[in-house]
mmCIF file with all atom_site columns, C-alpha atoms in Angstrom:
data_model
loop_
_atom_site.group_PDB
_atom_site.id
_atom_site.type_symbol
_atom_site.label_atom_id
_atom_site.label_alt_id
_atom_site.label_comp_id
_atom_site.label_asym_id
_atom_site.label_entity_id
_atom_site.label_seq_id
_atom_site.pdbx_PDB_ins_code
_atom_site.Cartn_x
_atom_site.Cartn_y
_atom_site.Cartn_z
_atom_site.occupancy
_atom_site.B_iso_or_equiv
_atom_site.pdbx_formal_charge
_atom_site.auth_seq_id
_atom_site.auth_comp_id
_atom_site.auth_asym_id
_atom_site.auth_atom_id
_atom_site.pdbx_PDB_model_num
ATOM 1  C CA . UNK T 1 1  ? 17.574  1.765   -18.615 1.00 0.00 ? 1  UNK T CA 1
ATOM 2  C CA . UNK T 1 2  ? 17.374  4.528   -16.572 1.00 0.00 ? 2  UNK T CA 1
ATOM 3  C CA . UNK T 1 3  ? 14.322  6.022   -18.113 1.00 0.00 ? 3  UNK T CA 1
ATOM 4  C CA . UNK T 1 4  ? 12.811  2.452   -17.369 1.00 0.00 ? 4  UNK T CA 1
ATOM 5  C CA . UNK T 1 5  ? 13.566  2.391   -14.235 1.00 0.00 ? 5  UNK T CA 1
ATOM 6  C CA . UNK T 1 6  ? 12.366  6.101   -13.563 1.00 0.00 ? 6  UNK T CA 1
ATOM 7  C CA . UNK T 1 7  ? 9.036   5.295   -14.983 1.00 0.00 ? 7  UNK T CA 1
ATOM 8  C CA . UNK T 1 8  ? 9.064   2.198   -12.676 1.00 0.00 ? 8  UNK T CA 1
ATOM 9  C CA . UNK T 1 9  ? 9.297   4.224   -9.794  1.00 0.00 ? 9  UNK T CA 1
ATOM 10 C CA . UNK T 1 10 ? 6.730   6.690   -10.978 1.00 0.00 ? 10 UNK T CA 1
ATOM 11 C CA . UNK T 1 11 ? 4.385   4.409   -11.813 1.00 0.00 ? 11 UNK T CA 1
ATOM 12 C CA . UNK T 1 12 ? 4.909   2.658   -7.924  1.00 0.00 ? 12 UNK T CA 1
ATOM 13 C CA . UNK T 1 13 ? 3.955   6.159   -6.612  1.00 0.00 ? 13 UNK T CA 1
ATOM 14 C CA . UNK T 1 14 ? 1.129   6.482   -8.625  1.00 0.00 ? 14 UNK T CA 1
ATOM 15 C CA . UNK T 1 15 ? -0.356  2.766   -7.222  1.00 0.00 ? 15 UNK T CA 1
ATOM 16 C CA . UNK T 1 16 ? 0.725   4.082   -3.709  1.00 0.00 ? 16 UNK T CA 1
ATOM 17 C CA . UNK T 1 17 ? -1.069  7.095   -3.776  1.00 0.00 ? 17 UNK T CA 1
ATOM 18 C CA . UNK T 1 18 ? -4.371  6.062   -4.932  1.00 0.00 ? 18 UNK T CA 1
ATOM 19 C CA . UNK T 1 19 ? -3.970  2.665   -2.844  1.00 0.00 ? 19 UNK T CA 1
ATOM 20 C CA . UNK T 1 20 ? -3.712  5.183   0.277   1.00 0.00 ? 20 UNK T CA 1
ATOM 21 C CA . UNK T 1 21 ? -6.360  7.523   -1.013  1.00 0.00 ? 21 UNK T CA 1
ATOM 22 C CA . UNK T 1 22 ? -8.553  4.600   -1.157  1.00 0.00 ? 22 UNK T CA 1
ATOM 23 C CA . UNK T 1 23 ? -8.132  4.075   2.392   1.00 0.00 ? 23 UNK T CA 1
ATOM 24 C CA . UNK T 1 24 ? -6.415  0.434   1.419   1.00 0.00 ? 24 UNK T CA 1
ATOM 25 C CA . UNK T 1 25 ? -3.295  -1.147  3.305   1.00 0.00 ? 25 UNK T CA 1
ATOM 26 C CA . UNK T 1 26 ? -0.852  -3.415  0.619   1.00 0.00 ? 26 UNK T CA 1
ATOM 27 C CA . UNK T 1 27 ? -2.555  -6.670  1.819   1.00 0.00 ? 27 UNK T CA 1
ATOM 28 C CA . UNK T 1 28 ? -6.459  -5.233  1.608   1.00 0.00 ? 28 UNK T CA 1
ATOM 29 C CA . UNK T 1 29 ? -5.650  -4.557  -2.206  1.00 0.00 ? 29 UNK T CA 1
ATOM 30 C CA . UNK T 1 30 ? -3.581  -6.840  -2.887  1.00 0.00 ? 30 UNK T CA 1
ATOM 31 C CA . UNK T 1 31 ? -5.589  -9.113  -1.583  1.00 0.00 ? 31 UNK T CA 1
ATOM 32 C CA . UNK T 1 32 ? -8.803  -7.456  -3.390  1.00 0.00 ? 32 UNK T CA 1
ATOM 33 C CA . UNK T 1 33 ? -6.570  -7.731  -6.915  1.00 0.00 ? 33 UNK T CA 1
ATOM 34 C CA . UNK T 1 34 ? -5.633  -11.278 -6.436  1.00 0.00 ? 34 UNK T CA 1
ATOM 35 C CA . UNK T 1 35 ? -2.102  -10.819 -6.338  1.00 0.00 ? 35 UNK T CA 1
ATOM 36 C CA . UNK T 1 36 ? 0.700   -11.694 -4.014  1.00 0.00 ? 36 UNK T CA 1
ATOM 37 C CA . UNK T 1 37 ? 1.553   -8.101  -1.244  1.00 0.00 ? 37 UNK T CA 1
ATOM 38 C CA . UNK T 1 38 ? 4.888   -8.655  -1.880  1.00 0.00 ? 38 UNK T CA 1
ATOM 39 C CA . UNK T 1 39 ? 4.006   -8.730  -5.712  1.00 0.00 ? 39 UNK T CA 1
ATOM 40 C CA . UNK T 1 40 ? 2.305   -5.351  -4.901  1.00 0.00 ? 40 UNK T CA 1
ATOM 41 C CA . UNK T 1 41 ? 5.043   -4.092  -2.706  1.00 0.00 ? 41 UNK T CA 1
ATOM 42 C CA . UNK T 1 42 ? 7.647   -4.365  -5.499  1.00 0.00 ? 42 UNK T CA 1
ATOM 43 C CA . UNK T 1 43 ? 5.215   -2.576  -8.239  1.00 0.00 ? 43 UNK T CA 1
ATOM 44 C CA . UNK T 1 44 ? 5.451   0.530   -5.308  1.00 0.00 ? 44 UNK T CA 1
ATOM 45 C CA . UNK T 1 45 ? 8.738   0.332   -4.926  1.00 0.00 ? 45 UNK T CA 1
ATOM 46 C CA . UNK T 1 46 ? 9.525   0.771   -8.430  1.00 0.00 ? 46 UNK T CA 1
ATOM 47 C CA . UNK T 1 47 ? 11.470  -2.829  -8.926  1.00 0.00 ? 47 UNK T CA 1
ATOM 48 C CA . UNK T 1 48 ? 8.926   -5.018  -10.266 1.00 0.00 ? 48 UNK T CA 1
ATOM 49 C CA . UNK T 1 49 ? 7.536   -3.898  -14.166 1.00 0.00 ? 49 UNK T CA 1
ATOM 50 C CA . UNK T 1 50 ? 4.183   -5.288  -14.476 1.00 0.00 ? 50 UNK T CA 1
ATOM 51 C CA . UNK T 1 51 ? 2.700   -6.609  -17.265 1.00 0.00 ? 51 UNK T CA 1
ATOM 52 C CA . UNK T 1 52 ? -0.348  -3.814  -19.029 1.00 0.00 ? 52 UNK T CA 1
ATOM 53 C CA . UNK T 1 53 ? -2.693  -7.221  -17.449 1.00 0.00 ? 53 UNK T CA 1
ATOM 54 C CA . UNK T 1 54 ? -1.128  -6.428  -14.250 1.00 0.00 ? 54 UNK T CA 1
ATOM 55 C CA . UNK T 1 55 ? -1.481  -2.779  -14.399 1.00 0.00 ? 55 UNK T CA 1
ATOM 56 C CA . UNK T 1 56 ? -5.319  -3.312  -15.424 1.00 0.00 ? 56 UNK T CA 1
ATOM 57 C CA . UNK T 1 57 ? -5.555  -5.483  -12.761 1.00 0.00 ? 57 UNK T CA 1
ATOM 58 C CA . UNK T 1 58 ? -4.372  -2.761  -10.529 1.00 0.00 ? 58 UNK T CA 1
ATOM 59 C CA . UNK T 1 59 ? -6.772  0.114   -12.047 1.00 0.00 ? 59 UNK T CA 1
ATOM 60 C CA . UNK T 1 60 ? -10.027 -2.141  -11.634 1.00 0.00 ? 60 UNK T CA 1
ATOM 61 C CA . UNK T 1 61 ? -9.177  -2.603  -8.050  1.00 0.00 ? 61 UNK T CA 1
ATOM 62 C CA . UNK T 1 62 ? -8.699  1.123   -7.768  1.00 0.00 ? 62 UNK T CA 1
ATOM 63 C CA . UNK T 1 63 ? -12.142 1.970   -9.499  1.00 0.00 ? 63 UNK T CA 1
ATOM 64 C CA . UNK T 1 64 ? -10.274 3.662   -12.025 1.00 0.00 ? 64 UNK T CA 1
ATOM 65 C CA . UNK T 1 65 ? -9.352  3.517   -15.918 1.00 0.00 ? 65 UNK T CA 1
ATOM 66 C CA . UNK T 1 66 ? -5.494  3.026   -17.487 1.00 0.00 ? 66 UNK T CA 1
ATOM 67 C CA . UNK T 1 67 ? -5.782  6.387   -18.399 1.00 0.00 ? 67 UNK T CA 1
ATOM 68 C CA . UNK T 1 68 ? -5.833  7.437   -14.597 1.00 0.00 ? 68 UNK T CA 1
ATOM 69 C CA . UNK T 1 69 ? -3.456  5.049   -13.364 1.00 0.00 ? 69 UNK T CA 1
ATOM 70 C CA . UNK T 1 70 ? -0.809  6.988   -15.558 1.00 0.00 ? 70 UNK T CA 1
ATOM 71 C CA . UNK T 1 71 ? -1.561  10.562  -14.672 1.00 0.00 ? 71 UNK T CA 1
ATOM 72 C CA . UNK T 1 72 ? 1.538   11.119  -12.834 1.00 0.00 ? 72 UNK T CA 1
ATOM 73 C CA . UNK T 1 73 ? 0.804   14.962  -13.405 1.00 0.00 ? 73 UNK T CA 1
ATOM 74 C CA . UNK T 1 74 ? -1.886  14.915  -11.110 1.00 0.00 ? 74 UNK T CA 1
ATOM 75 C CA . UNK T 1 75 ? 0.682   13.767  -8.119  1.00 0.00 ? 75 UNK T CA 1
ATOM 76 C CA . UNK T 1 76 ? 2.616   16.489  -8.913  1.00 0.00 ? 76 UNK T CA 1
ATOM 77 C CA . UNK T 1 77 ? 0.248   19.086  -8.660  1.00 0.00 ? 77 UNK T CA 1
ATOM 78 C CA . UNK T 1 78 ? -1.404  17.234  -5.532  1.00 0.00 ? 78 UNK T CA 1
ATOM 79 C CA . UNK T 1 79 ? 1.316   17.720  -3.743  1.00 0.00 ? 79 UNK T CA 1
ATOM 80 C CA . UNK T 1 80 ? 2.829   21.655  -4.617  1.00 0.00 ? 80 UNK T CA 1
ATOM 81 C CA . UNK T 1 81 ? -0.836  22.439  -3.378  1.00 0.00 ? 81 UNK T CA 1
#
């Protein structure tokens, strides 16, 4: 489980990051996604798994595809820049 809960995590960094580069507090998007903030808080946190319905959810609200959601490379090099 731990590689499920690493990707978890990951994944809840991803959503943060664009969420914040998108200039959009928990409750904005969450509220722009229709889902709950807490909902949304536990997907960053890396303790909720969302279902792929969820996660497209998430990626229309962000303006982006699946594809981007889970480029966790791009963090990465983001931040050693």
């Amino acid at each position: 489980m731990k590689i499920s809960n690493s990707i978890k995590a990951r994944l809840g960094q991803r959503v943060r990051s664009l969420r914040l580069q998108a200039n959009l507090s928990q409750e904005a998007f969450a509220e722009k996604c229709g889902l709950d903030r807490t909902y949304l808080s536990g997907v960053e946190r890396g303790v909720r798994n969302p279902t792929l319905e969820v996660l497209y959810i998430i990626a229309v609200g962000l303006h982006i595809d699946l594809v981007t959601l889970f480029a966790f490379e791009d963090d990465a090099q983001a931040a050693d820049q």
